[in-house]
Each structure stands twice: as C-alpha cells, then as structure tokens.
Amino acid sequence: MRIRNLALVEDLTWSPGRGFTVVTGETGAGKSIIVGALKLLVGERADKALIRSGEDACTVEGVFEVQDRTCLDPQLAELGLEPCEDGQLLIKRVLTSAGTNRQFINGSPTTLAVLKGLGDGLVDLHGPHDHQSILSPELQRALLDSFAGAAAPLGAYCAVYKQRGEVERSLAALHGDDAAFERECALLLFQANEVEAAGLKAGEEEDLLARYAVATQGKRILELSKQVLLKLVDAEDAALGKVAGVGRSLREIERLDPSAASLSAAHVRAVTELEELASEIQRYGEGLELDPEHLHRLEDRVNLIESLKRKYGNTVEQIIAHGESAAERYEKLNSRVEERSRLQAEWVAVSADLQRKAKILRSVREKAALPLAKGIMSHLKDLGFKRAEFAVHLEPLAQPGPFGMEAVEFRFAPNPGEPSKPLRTIASSGETSRVMLAVKSALAEQDTIPLLVFDEIDANVGGEIAHAVGAKMQALGKARQVLCISHLPQVAAKAAHHFVVSKDYSGGRTVSLLQEVNGPERAEEVARMLGGKSESALGLARTLLLESTDR
C-alpha cells in the first residue's frame, strides 16, 4: 500500500507481511491513518479534511493478491473493468481539496458504489466500536447462516419471499375501496346497458323530430290537405276545372295565330302539373298516420333521447360514445376482479411454497445452532470466560420475514448461575470484543474474506485475557492475513510481523513514519508498551516474544 499526503503521512509505502501483522506506536503517532487508508481503498466515504495540510490532493494505492481469480475476473468484466494481471488487484483512490474524488480498479475509473461492493469481499474491518455490530440480530443471523452453509436454502427462501411480496403489492393495487369499486362497476354496467337498450343510431334524432312534429299536427295537416284537394279538384269552382276550361280558347287563339302555339303547350303542362299535385296531395293525406299509438311511440322515443342527453351528452353520437366507454371501462374493472381472484390464488400457492422453504431453512439453522454455540463457547473459554454460557437461540416469527420465519439471537451468561440473556442486553464493551473475536475464530473456516483488520478492539482487556486475545489473532493469521492496531504488548508479541508508527519533525512539519521492527528494536517497542525500557521490562518483553515464537 502506498499513501501520499494523507493526514500526517507525506509519502509512505508499506507491505504488511503474511499472517498476523501488528501495528503499534505512541498515542497520536498516526496508527489510525493506516486503517483510514484501508477504508478509503475499500470504498468508505472520505472527507477532504484528510488531505495533508498545504496539499491539493491525497492518494492511496493498494495491491491485493488474489488467490482465486475464477470468481473475481468475471465480476470485473461484468462491471466493465480490466481483469487482474499476475494475480493482483490494483485499487487507487484520489481525494482533492476541490471535493472531486476519483477511484480506479486495475487502472479503470469506477464508481464509489462499485468499489465498496468489491471492497466488502476483500477486507473485514473492525474498529473500536465495530464490535458492537455483533449485537445486531441481522449480523447474528448472517453469522449462523455462514456457519451453517445456508446460502442455498436461504436464497431459495428469499426468492419466494420476494415473489410473494410482488403478489401482495399487485393485490394491494387492485383492492382499494371495495364498496366504491362495486358501486362504480354497478354504475358503469347500468349506463352501458341503458345506452345499449336504447338502440340509438347516429343521425336518427333529426329524422325522429321531423316525424314527431308531423305526428303531433296530423289532424290539422290532413284537414289542410283535404281543403287543397277540394279547391283543386272536387269543388264546383275547382282550380283544375277552371284551368282546363281555358284550353278551348287557347286552341282557338293558336288557330288564328300559329305563332301563339307555345301558349297552348304551356297550358297543357299546367294542367298536367295540377293533376300531379292533386294526386300527390291525395296520396300524402292517405299516408298520414293518425294512430295515437304511433304518436305515443314517437313521443316516448323523443323523451328517451332527451333523458339520455341530460345524462350522457348533447347529441345521440355523444350518448353512443359514452355507452361504449362505460362498457369498455366495466370490462376492464371486471377483468380486475378476475385478476384479483387469480392473484389471491397465486398468493395462497406462493405462501404454501414459502412455508416449505422456511421449514427447510429452519432445519438447516437448527442443525448448526448448537455446534456454532459450542465452537464459540470453546473460544470464549480461552478468552477468560471459563464458566460462561453461550447459546444460539431461534425464536419463531408470527409472520414470514425477509430472511426466514425465525429470529436468530445470541444469548450469553458471563457468570455461572445466571440465566442467559440476549447478548446486547448484558455484555460490556470488553466482553463484546472478546465475543466477536471468539465468533471470528469459530467461523474461520467459513470466512472467505482474505484480510481481517482489528483496530484497537483489544481495549479494556489485559493480563491473561490479553495473551488469549493475541493467541486468537495469531491462530487466525495462519489461514488469512490479519492486521491489528494494538496497545497491548501481549498481542504485539504474538504477531509474525511488527510495525511501529512514529512521528518525525522535519522542515517545520510533522510526518508519520512506519517502520518494521525485529530483534532488539522489537523487544524495545514491546518493553515500551509494558511501561518502560528498564531491564526488567526488556526482559519481560523478550520472554513474551520468545513464548510467542515457541507457539
């Protein structure tokens, strides 16, 4: 890892060793900068206040050795990033005083979210307060599932749980106010049926009103038509007879003056037209319907259309369109009822499947709960809880949850004769630190994260317990890389590699330095941690280091 212009660090390149590495130093020397740099590499949010005073930017670069690229390279390819070369994953983070931060993976720019997602699988970091996370029921459940190898049954359960949630959301969208829904359906059906029953036709209103007007004045029209016919044909002085009577005179004029022949022809046409008019009036009068029932039918039709116009539109065409719209809306709502019935049946089926998946998942957890508790208890005894009791309790839930139908709860009784209670209610900070270390030790075989970081989690412990804490970290370091920031000489002595952070003053500036110590220098640092550099402290430091080497 290379750190430039981060807090008190000007330019530092550091290669922690394999296995268990410890970092020590005086308070305020800058030990936390190492962890801060690691946090930046794995996607933690940053503050420009971290930039070294007087500089425009700081940079942190890290090279992670990848043991198995078969999973990582496809993941990188999916994210549009370059694969690892020579088994190395390169991460770079740049913070600027302007607030524009950048991050790179294998030389390609990426987002902070992508970096964090990748970093979660690279580093498992526990700070002074991170041990409190083990008090979380969610983490306790995840730890049990990890130990149980429950990924497959948990994944199956979660998939069905998600499916059921989608069905429930669809049902909720369809429910609403059932009474209002039923009222709307009934109203739409009534409107559609009313318009359909009317049997309206586009353009019929104009013709209907004309026929209705005639029917209402039928008697008067018949009387007038008879008067016309009488004056044209039937009366003694009928017009047709008078007009026809002038024909003799017109023919005489034509005989005397051949040029007046057109007058006779016009007379013939006039007589013919009057005869046709008389015939049409006679037919018209005979065709009039004076039946009261016919009038009533027309009147009812007119009233029906007027009633529908008041409800659904100003014209027959608008009434027809409203009826069609109501019918279409009703069909949609009716299909909604059918869809709701289908979804309700699907919910029943999915819920039954969820119960089956939950039963399988619970069985896996139940089989693992006791072995996990025993494993943690074994490590807790090494850490000073000789007669404590630890249990992994499964509490059934009334309703399915997102991760099963039981809550997982770690229960702890640090003192003999006391009932076990939820860990979060009774453990002190020092106790929770040791419990977390015991859990990590018990889950060492299942834990796939290659780098485990402990940032001063060994606070509030000392004496033999401190020896035990160091031994646990030493054991964890046999299977993975472990980095610990510590104030405890017993822990520092157990490390395979020991680095010391110190301050140097140069050119009026304070700089944090990091140096690996071995041999006499390491003994002096452990002696300092013990309380001084006296011969007795040095002797005790050498003893601690020798004992750790022997182990």
Coordinates of C-alpha atoms in Angstrom, one line a residue:
M1 CA 0.0 0.0 0.0
R2 CA 1.2 3.5 -0.9
I3 CA -0.1 6.6 1.0
R4 CA 0.6 10.1 -0.2
N5 CA -0.4 13.3 1.6
L6 CA -3.0 11.7 3.9
A7 CA -3.1 13.4 7.3
L8 CA 0.4 13.3 8.7
V9 CA 1.7 10.9 6.1
E10 CA 3.7 12.5 3.3
D11 CA 4.7 9.5 1.2
L12 CA 4.6 6.0 2.7
T13 CA 4.9 2.6 1.0
W14 CA 4.0 -0.3 3.2
S15 CA 3.9 -4.1 2.6
P16 CA 2.4 -5.9 5.6
G17 CA 3.6 -9.4 6.0
R18 CA 1.6 -12.6 5.5
G19 CA -0.2 -14.0 8.5
F20 CA -0.6 -11.8 11.6
T21 CA 0.8 -8.3 11.5
V22 CA 0.6 -5.8 14.3
V23 CA 1.0 -2.0 14.2
T24 CA 1.9 -0.2 17.4
G25 CA 3.1 3.2 18.4
E26 CA 2.6 6.1 20.8
T27 CA -0.9 7.7 21.0
G28 CA -1.3 10.3 18.3
A29 CA 1.6 8.9 16.2
G30 CA -0.8 8.1 13.3
K31 CA -1.7 4.5 13.7
S32 CA -5.3 5.2 12.7
I33 CA -4.0 6.6 9.4
I34 CA -3.2 3.1 8.3
V35 CA -6.7 1.9 8.9
G36 CA -8.1 5.1 7.4
A37 CA -6.1 4.4 4.2
L38 CA -7.5 0.9 4.1
K39 CA -11.0 2.2 4.5
L40 CA -10.5 4.5 1.5
L41 CA -9.3 1.6 -0.6
V42 CA -12.5 -0.4 0.1
G43 CA -14.9 2.4 -0.7
E44 CA -15.6 4.2 2.6
R45 CA -16.7 7.8 2.2
A46 CA -14.0 10.4 2.6
D47 CA -13.6 13.9 3.8
K48 CA -11.3 16.4 2.2
A49 CA -10.1 17.3 5.7
L50 CA -8.0 14.1 5.4
I51 CA -5.7 15.8 2.9
R52 CA -2.4 16.8 4.3
S53 CA -2.2 20.5 5.1
G54 CA -0.9 22.6 2.2
E55 CA -1.6 19.9 -0.4
D56 CA -4.2 19.8 -3.1
A57 CA -4.8 16.1 -3.1
C58 CA -4.0 12.8 -1.4
T59 CA -3.7 9.4 -3.0
V60 CA -4.0 5.9 -1.6
E61 CA -3.0 2.9 -3.7
G62 CA -3.3 -0.8 -2.8
V63 CA -2.2 -4.1 -4.4
F64 CA -4.3 -7.1 -3.3
E65 CA -3.1 -10.6 -4.1
V66 CA -6.0 -12.6 -5.5
Q67 CA -5.8 -16.3 -4.7
D68 CA -8.7 -17.3 -6.9
R69 CA -9.5 -15.3 -10.0
T70 CA -12.2 -17.5 -11.3
C71 CA -14.9 -15.6 -9.5
L72 CA -13.3 -12.1 -9.4
D73 CA -12.4 -11.7 -13.1
P74 CA -15.9 -12.4 -14.4
Q75 CA -17.2 -9.9 -11.8
L76 CA -14.8 -7.3 -13.1
A77 CA -15.7 -8.0 -16.7
E78 CA -19.4 -7.5 -15.9
L79 CA -18.5 -4.1 -14.4
G80 CA -16.5 -3.2 -17.5
L81 CA -13.2 -3.3 -15.6
E82 CA -9.9 -4.9 -16.6
P83 CA -9.1 -8.4 -15.3
C84 CA -6.3 -9.0 -12.7
E85 CA -2.8 -9.4 -14.1
D86 CA -0.4 -11.7 -12.4
G87 CA -3.0 -12.4 -9.7
Q88 CA -3.0 -8.8 -8.5
L89 CA -5.9 -6.4 -8.0
L90 CA -4.9 -2.7 -8.1
I91 CA -7.1 -0.1 -6.4
K92 CA -6.4 3.6 -6.3
R93 CA -8.3 6.4 -4.6
V94 CA -7.7 10.1 -5.1
L95 CA -9.1 12.9 -2.9
T96 CA -8.8 16.5 -3.9
S97 CA -9.3 19.7 -1.9
A98 CA -11.8 20.8 -4.5
G99 CA -14.0 17.9 -3.4
T100 CA -13.7 15.9 -6.7
N101 CA -12.8 12.4 -5.7
R102 CA -11.8 9.6 -8.1
Q103 CA -11.3 5.9 -7.7
F104 CA -9.8 3.3 -10.0
I105 CA -9.7 -0.5 -10.2
N106 CA -7.0 -2.1 -12.3
G107 CA -6.4 1.3 -13.9
S108 CA -10.0 1.9 -15.0
P109 CA -12.2 4.6 -13.4
T110 CA -15.1 3.4 -11.4
T111 CA -17.8 4.5 -9.0
L112 CA -17.6 4.5 -5.3
A113 CA -20.5 2.1 -5.1
V114 CA -18.7 -0.4 -7.2
L115 CA -15.5 0.0 -5.2
K116 CA -17.4 -0.5 -1.9
G117 CA -19.2 -3.6 -3.3
L118 CA -15.8 -5.1 -4.3
G119 CA -14.1 -4.0 -1.0
D120 CA -16.7 -5.8 1.1
G121 CA -15.3 -9.0 -0.2
L122 CA -11.6 -8.0 0.4
V123 CA -11.4 -6.6 3.9
D124 CA -13.3 -7.4 7.1
L125 CA -12.6 -4.4 9.2
H126 CA -13.5 -4.0 12.9
G127 CA -12.8 -0.7 14.7
P128 CA -13.1 0.4 18.3
H129 CA -16.9 0.5 18.0
D130 CA -17.4 -2.1 15.2
H131 CA -17.5 -4.9 17.7
Q132 CA -20.9 -3.6 18.6
S133 CA -22.1 -4.9 15.2
I134 CA -22.2 -8.4 16.7
L135 CA -25.0 -7.2 18.9
S136 CA -27.1 -6.8 15.8
P137 CA -29.7 -9.5 15.2
E138 CA -29.2 -9.2 11.5
L139 CA -25.4 -9.9 11.8
Q140 CA -26.1 -12.8 14.3
R141 CA -28.4 -14.3 11.7
A142 CA -25.9 -13.9 9.0
L143 CA -23.1 -15.5 11.1
L144 CA -25.3 -18.5 11.8
D145 CA -26.2 -18.9 8.1
S146 CA -22.5 -18.6 7.2
F147 CA -21.5 -21.3 9.7
A148 CA -24.5 -23.5 8.6
G149 CA -23.7 -23.1 4.8
A150 CA -27.2 -21.9 4.4
A151 CA -26.7 -19.9 1.2
A152 CA -28.7 -22.2 -1.0
P153 CA -31.8 -22.7 1.2
L154 CA -31.7 -19.0 2.2
G155 CA -31.5 -18.0 -1.4
A156 CA -34.5 -20.2 -2.3
Y157 CA -36.5 -18.8 0.6
C158 CA -35.6 -15.2 -0.3
A159 CA -36.6 -15.7 -3.9
V160 CA -40.1 -17.0 -2.9
Y161 CA -40.4 -14.3 -0.3
K162 CA -39.7 -11.7 -2.9
Q163 CA -42.3 -13.3 -5.2
R164 CA -44.9 -13.2 -2.5
G165 CA -44.2 -9.6 -1.9
E166 CA -44.7 -8.8 -5.6
V167 CA -48.1 -10.6 -5.5
E168 CA -49.1 -8.7 -2.3
R169 CA -48.2 -5.4 -3.9
S170 CA -50.2 -6.3 -7.0
L171 CA -53.2 -7.3 -4.8
A172 CA -52.9 -4.0 -2.8
A173 CA -53.0 -2.0 -6.0
L174 CA -56.2 -3.9 -7.0
H175 CA -58.0 -3.6 -3.7
G176 CA -58.6 0.0 -2.8
D177 CA -62.1 0.7 -1.5
D178 CA -64.1 -2.4 -2.3
A179 CA -67.5 -0.7 -1.7
A180 CA -66.6 2.2 -4.0
F181 CA -65.3 -0.3 -6.6
E182 CA -68.5 -2.3 -6.5
R183 CA -70.6 0.9 -6.9
E184 CA -68.5 2.0 -9.8
C185 CA -68.9 -1.4 -11.5
A186 CA -72.7 -1.3 -11.0
L187 CA -73.0 2.3 -12.3
L188 CA -70.9 1.5 -15.4
L189 CA -72.9 -1.6 -16.1
F190 CA -76.2 0.3 -15.8
Q191 CA -75.0 3.1 -18.1
A192 CA -73.7 0.7 -20.7
N193 CA -76.9 -1.4 -20.6
E194 CA -79.2 1.7 -20.7
V195 CA -77.5 3.1 -23.8
E196 CA -77.4 -0.3 -25.5
A197 CA -81.1 -0.9 -24.7
A198 CA -82.0 2.4 -26.4
G199 CA -80.7 1.1 -29.7
L200 CA -79.6 4.5 -30.8
K201 CA -78.3 5.2 -34.3
A202 CA -76.2 8.0 -35.4
G203 CA -78.2 10.8 -37.1
E204 CA -81.6 9.4 -36.1
E205 CA -82.6 12.4 -33.9
E206 CA -83.2 14.8 -36.8
D207 CA -85.5 12.4 -38.7
L208 CA -87.3 11.5 -35.4
L209 CA -88.0 15.1 -34.6
A210 CA -89.3 15.7 -38.1
R211 CA -91.7 12.7 -37.9
Y212 CA -92.7 13.6 -34.4
A213 CA -93.6 17.2 -35.5
V214 CA -95.8 15.8 -38.3
A215 CA -97.5 13.3 -36.0
T216 CA -98.3 16.0 -33.4
Q217 CA -100.0 18.1 -36.1
G218 CA -101.5 15.2 -38.1
K219 CA -105.2 16.3 -37.9
R220 CA -104.5 19.8 -38.9
I221 CA -102.3 18.7 -41.8
L222 CA -105.0 16.2 -43.0
E223 CA -107.6 18.9 -42.9
L224 CA -105.5 21.3 -44.9
S225 CA -104.6 18.6 -47.4
K226 CA -108.4 17.9 -47.9
Q227 CA -109.0 21.6 -48.4
V228 CA -106.3 21.8 -51.0
L229 CA -107.7 18.7 -52.8
L230 CA -111.2 20.2 -52.7
K231 CA -110.1 23.5 -54.2
L232 CA -108.1 21.8 -56.9
V233 CA -110.5 19.0 -57.9
D234 CA -113.7 18.4 -56.0
A235 CA -115.4 21.8 -55.7
E236 CA -117.7 23.2 -58.4
D237 CA -115.3 26.0 -59.0
A238 CA -112.2 23.8 -58.6
A239 CA -109.0 25.2 -59.9
L240 CA -108.2 22.3 -62.1
G241 CA -111.5 22.5 -63.9
K242 CA -111.2 26.2 -64.5
V243 CA -107.6 25.9 -65.8
A244 CA -108.7 23.0 -68.0
G245 CA -111.6 25.1 -69.3
V246 CA -109.4 27.8 -70.8
G247 CA -107.9 25.3 -73.2
R248 CA -110.7 25.8 -75.8
S249 CA -109.9 29.5 -76.0
L250 CA -106.1 28.9 -76.3
R251 CA -106.6 26.4 -79.1
E252 CA -108.8 29.0 -80.9
I253 CA -106.0 31.6 -80.5
E254 CA -103.5 29.1 -81.9
R255 CA -105.7 28.6 -84.9
L256 CA -106.0 32.3 -85.6
D257 CA -102.3 32.9 -84.8
P258 CA -100.0 30.0 -85.3
S259 CA -97.2 31.9 -83.6
A260 CA -99.0 31.5 -80.2
A261 CA -98.7 27.7 -80.2
S262 CA -96.4 27.9 -77.2
L263 CA -99.3 29.2 -75.1
S264 CA -101.3 26.1 -75.7
A265 CA -98.3 23.9 -74.8
A266 CA -97.8 25.8 -71.6
H267 CA -101.4 25.3 -70.8
V268 CA -101.1 21.6 -71.3
R269 CA -98.1 21.5 -68.9
A270 CA -100.0 23.5 -66.3
V271 CA -103.0 21.2 -66.4
T272 CA -100.7 18.1 -66.1
E273 CA -98.8 19.6 -63.1
L274 CA -102.1 20.4 -61.3
E275 CA -103.3 16.9 -61.9
E276 CA -100.0 15.5 -60.5
L277 CA -100.2 17.9 -57.5
A278 CA -103.8 16.7 -56.8
S279 CA -102.6 13.1 -56.9
E280 CA -99.7 13.7 -54.6
I281 CA -101.9 15.5 -52.1
Q282 CA -104.3 12.7 -52.1
R283 CA -101.5 10.1 -51.6
Y284 CA -100.0 12.3 -48.9
G285 CA -103.3 12.6 -47.0
E286 CA -103.9 8.9 -47.3
G287 CA -100.4 8.2 -45.9
L288 CA -100.7 10.2 -42.8
E289 CA -100.7 8.1 -39.6
L290 CA -103.2 9.5 -37.2
D291 CA -102.9 6.4 -34.9
P292 CA -102.5 7.7 -31.3
E293 CA -100.2 4.7 -30.5
H294 CA -97.9 5.8 -33.3
L295 CA -97.8 9.3 -31.8
H296 CA -97.1 7.9 -28.3
R297 CA -94.2 5.7 -29.7
L298 CA -92.6 8.8 -31.3
E299 CA -93.2 10.8 -28.2
D300 CA -91.6 8.1 -26.0
R301 CA -88.6 7.9 -28.3
V302 CA -88.1 11.7 -28.2
N303 CA -88.4 11.7 -24.4
L304 CA -85.9 8.8 -24.1
I305 CA -83.3 10.6 -26.2
E306 CA -83.8 13.8 -24.2
S307 CA -83.4 11.9 -21.0
L308 CA -80.2 10.2 -22.2
K309 CA -78.9 13.6 -23.4
R310 CA -79.3 15.0 -20.0
K311 CA -77.1 12.2 -18.6
Y312 CA -74.6 11.3 -21.2
G313 CA -74.2 14.0 -23.9
N314 CA -75.6 16.7 -26.0
T315 CA -76.1 14.6 -29.1
V316 CA -77.0 11.0 -30.0
E317 CA -73.5 10.4 -31.1
Q318 CA -72.1 11.5 -27.7
I319 CA -74.6 9.2 -26.0
I320 CA -73.5 6.3 -28.1
A321 CA -69.8 7.1 -27.3
H322 CA -70.5 7.3 -23.6
G323 CA -72.2 3.9 -23.6
E324 CA -69.2 2.3 -25.4
S325 CA -66.8 3.9 -23.0
A326 CA -68.8 2.7 -20.0
A327 CA -68.9 -0.8 -21.4
E328 CA -65.1 -0.8 -22.0
R329 CA -64.4 0.6 -18.5
Y330 CA -66.7 -2.0 -17.0
E331 CA -64.9 -4.8 -18.9
K332 CA -61.6 -3.6 -17.5
L333 CA -62.9 -3.4 -14.0
N334 CA -64.5 -6.8 -14.4
S335 CA -61.1 -8.2 -15.6
R336 CA -59.6 -6.6 -12.5
V337 CA -61.9 -8.7 -10.4
E338 CA -60.8 -11.8 -12.3
E339 CA -57.1 -10.7 -11.9
R340 CA -57.6 -10.2 -8.2
S341 CA -59.0 -13.7 -7.9
R342 CA -56.1 -15.1 -9.8
L343 CA -53.6 -13.2 -7.6
Q344 CA -55.3 -14.4 -4.5
A345 CA -55.0 -18.0 -5.7
E346 CA -51.3 -17.3 -6.6
W347 CA -50.7 -15.8 -3.1
V348 CA -52.1 -19.0 -1.5
A349 CA -49.8 -21.2 -3.6
V350 CA -46.7 -19.0 -3.1
S351 CA -47.4 -18.8 0.7
A352 CA -47.5 -22.5 0.9
D353 CA -44.2 -22.8 -1.0
L354 CA -42.7 -20.1 1.3
Q355 CA -43.7 -22.2 4.3
R356 CA -41.9 -25.2 2.8
K357 CA -38.8 -23.2 2.1
A358 CA -38.9 -21.7 5.6
K359 CA -39.1 -25.2 7.1
I360 CA -36.0 -26.4 5.2
L361 CA -34.1 -23.2 6.1
R362 CA -35.1 -23.6 9.8
S363 CA -33.9 -27.2 9.8
V364 CA -30.5 -26.1 8.5
R365 CA -30.2 -23.5 11.1
E366 CA -31.3 -25.7 13.9
K367 CA -28.7 -28.3 13.0
A368 CA -26.0 -25.6 13.0
A369 CA -27.1 -23.6 16.1
L370 CA -25.7 -26.0 18.7
P371 CA -22.3 -26.7 17.0
L372 CA -21.8 -22.9 16.5
A373 CA -22.6 -22.2 20.1
K374 CA -20.2 -24.9 21.2
G375 CA -17.5 -23.6 18.9
I376 CA -17.9 -20.0 20.2
M377 CA -18.0 -21.3 23.8
S378 CA -14.7 -23.1 23.3
H379 CA -13.0 -19.9 22.1
L380 CA -14.7 -17.9 24.9
K381 CA -13.2 -20.2 27.5
D382 CA -9.8 -19.5 26.0
L383 CA -10.6 -15.8 26.3
G384 CA -11.3 -15.9 30.0
F385 CA -15.0 -16.9 30.2
K386 CA -14.3 -20.2 31.9
R387 CA -17.8 -20.9 33.2
A388 CA -19.9 -18.7 30.9
E389 CA -22.7 -20.0 28.8
F390 CA -23.4 -19.1 25.2
A391 CA -26.4 -20.2 23.1
V392 CA -27.7 -19.5 19.6
H393 CA -31.5 -19.2 20.0
L394 CA -34.1 -19.4 17.3
E395 CA -37.3 -17.5 18.0
P396 CA -40.2 -18.3 15.7
L397 CA -41.8 -15.4 14.0
A398 CA -45.6 -14.9 13.7
Q399 CA -45.2 -13.9 10.0
P400 CA -42.5 -14.7 7.4
G401 CA -39.7 -12.3 7.4
P402 CA -37.3 -11.4 4.6
F403 CA -34.7 -14.0 5.9
G404 CA -36.9 -16.7 7.3
M405 CA -39.5 -17.4 9.9
E406 CA -37.3 -17.2 12.9
A407 CA -35.2 -14.5 14.6
V408 CA -31.6 -15.5 15.5
E409 CA -30.4 -14.3 18.8
F410 CA -27.1 -14.8 20.6
R411 CA -27.6 -15.4 24.3
F412 CA -24.9 -15.0 26.8
A413 CA -24.4 -15.6 30.5
P414 CA -20.9 -14.4 31.5
N415 CA -21.3 -15.6 35.1
P416 CA -22.3 -19.0 36.4
G417 CA -25.7 -19.4 37.9
E418 CA -27.2 -16.6 35.9
P419 CA -29.8 -17.2 33.1
S420 CA -28.6 -16.5 29.6
K421 CA -29.9 -13.3 28.2
P422 CA -29.6 -11.5 24.8
L423 CA -26.0 -10.6 24.2
R424 CA -27.0 -7.0 23.5
T425 CA -28.5 -6.5 27.0
I426 CA -25.7 -7.7 29.2
A427 CA -22.3 -7.6 27.6
S428 CA -19.8 -4.8 28.3
S429 CA -17.7 -3.4 25.5
G430 CA -14.7 -5.5 26.6
E431 CA -16.9 -8.6 26.7
T432 CA -18.4 -7.9 23.3
S433 CA -14.9 -7.5 21.8
R434 CA -13.9 -10.9 23.1
V435 CA -17.2 -12.5 21.9
M436 CA -16.6 -11.0 18.4
L437 CA -13.1 -12.5 18.4
A438 CA -14.5 -15.9 19.5
V439 CA -17.1 -15.8 16.7
K440 CA -14.4 -14.9 14.1
S441 CA -12.3 -17.8 15.4
A442 CA -15.2 -20.2 15.3
L443 CA -16.1 -19.1 11.8
A444 CA -12.5 -19.1 10.5
E445 CA -13.1 -22.0 8.1
Q446 CA -16.3 -20.4 6.6
D447 CA -14.9 -16.9 6.3
T448 CA -13.7 -16.2 2.8
I449 CA -12.6 -12.6 3.2
P450 CA -8.8 -12.6 2.9
L451 CA -7.9 -9.6 5.1
L452 CA -9.1 -9.3 8.7
V453 CA -8.4 -5.9 10.3
F454 CA -8.8 -5.2 14.1
D455 CA -8.4 -1.6 15.0
E456 CA -7.8 -1.4 18.8
I457 CA -10.6 -3.8 19.6
D458 CA -8.5 -5.2 22.4
A459 CA -9.2 -2.1 24.6
N460 CA -10.5 -2.8 28.1
V461 CA -8.7 -6.1 28.4
G462 CA -5.4 -7.0 30.0
G463 CA -3.3 -9.7 31.7
E464 CA -4.0 -13.3 30.7
I465 CA -7.0 -12.2 28.6
A466 CA -4.7 -10.1 26.6
H467 CA -2.5 -13.1 26.0
A468 CA -5.5 -15.1 24.9
V469 CA -6.6 -12.3 22.5
G470 CA -3.2 -12.3 20.9
A471 CA -3.2 -16.1 20.6
K472 CA -6.6 -16.0 18.8
M473 CA -5.3 -13.4 16.4
Q474 CA -2.2 -15.4 15.9
A475 CA -4.3 -18.5 15.1
L476 CA -6.5 -16.6 12.7
G477 CA -3.3 -15.4 10.9
K478 CA -2.5 -19.0 9.9
A479 CA -5.4 -19.1 7.5
R480 CA -5.5 -15.4 6.3
Q481 CA -3.9 -12.1 6.6
V482 CA -4.6 -10.4 9.9
L483 CA -3.8 -6.8 10.7
C484 CA -4.2 -5.4 14.2
I485 CA -3.7 -1.9 15.6
S486 CA -3.0 -2.5 19.3
H487 CA -1.8 -1.0 22.6
L488 CA -1.3 -4.4 24.2
P489 CA 2.2 -5.9 24.5
Q490 CA 0.8 -9.4 24.8
V491 CA -1.0 -9.0 21.5
A492 CA 2.0 -7.3 19.8
A493 CA 4.3 -10.1 20.8
K494 CA 2.1 -12.7 19.1
A495 CA 2.4 -11.1 15.7
A496 CA 4.6 -12.6 12.9
H497 CA 5.3 -9.0 11.7
H498 CA 5.6 -5.9 13.9
F499 CA 5.5 -2.3 12.6
V500 CA 5.8 0.8 14.6
V501 CA 4.3 4.2 13.8
S502 CA 6.2 7.2 14.9
K503 CA 6.4 10.9 14.4
D504 CA 9.3 12.9 12.9
Y505 CA 9.7 16.6 12.7
S506 CA 11.4 17.9 9.6
G507 CA 11.3 21.3 8.0
G508 CA 8.8 22.6 10.5
R509 CA 6.3 19.8 9.5
T510 CA 5.2 16.7 11.4
V511 CA 5.4 13.5 9.5
S512 CA 4.2 10.0 10.4
L513 CA 6.6 7.2 9.7
L514 CA 6.1 3.4 9.6
Q515 CA 8.9 1.0 10.2
E516 CA 9.1 -2.7 10.8
V517 CA 11.0 -3.8 13.9
N518 CA 12.8 -7.0 14.6
G519 CA 15.2 -8.3 17.2
P520 CA 16.3 -5.8 19.8
E521 CA 14.2 -3.0 18.3
R522 CA 11.1 -5.1 18.6
A523 CA 11.9 -6.0 22.2
E524 CA 12.3 -2.3 23.0
E525 CA 8.9 -1.5 21.5
V526 CA 7.2 -4.3 23.4
A527 CA 9.0 -3.1 26.6
R528 CA 7.8 0.5 25.9
M529 CA 4.2 -0.9 25.7
L530 CA 4.8 -2.7 29.0
G531 CA 5.6 0.6 30.6
G532 CA 9.3 1.5 30.1
K533 CA 12.7 0.4 28.8
S534 CA 14.1 -0.8 32.0
E535 CA 16.0 -4.1 32.1
S536 CA 13.0 -5.8 33.8
A537 CA 10.7 -4.5 31.1
L538 CA 13.1 -5.6 28.3
G539 CA 13.4 -9.0 30.0
L540 CA 9.7 -9.4 30.1
A541 CA 9.4 -8.3 26.5
R542 CA 12.0 -10.8 25.4
T543 CA 10.1 -13.5 27.3
L544 CA 6.8 -12.6 25.6
L545 CA 8.4 -12.7 22.2
L546 CA 10.2 -16.0 22.9
E547 CA 6.9 -17.6 24.1
S548 CA 5.1 -16.4 21.0
T549 CA 7.9 -17.8 18.8
D550 CA 7.7 -21.1 20.6
R551 CA 4.0 -21.3 20.0

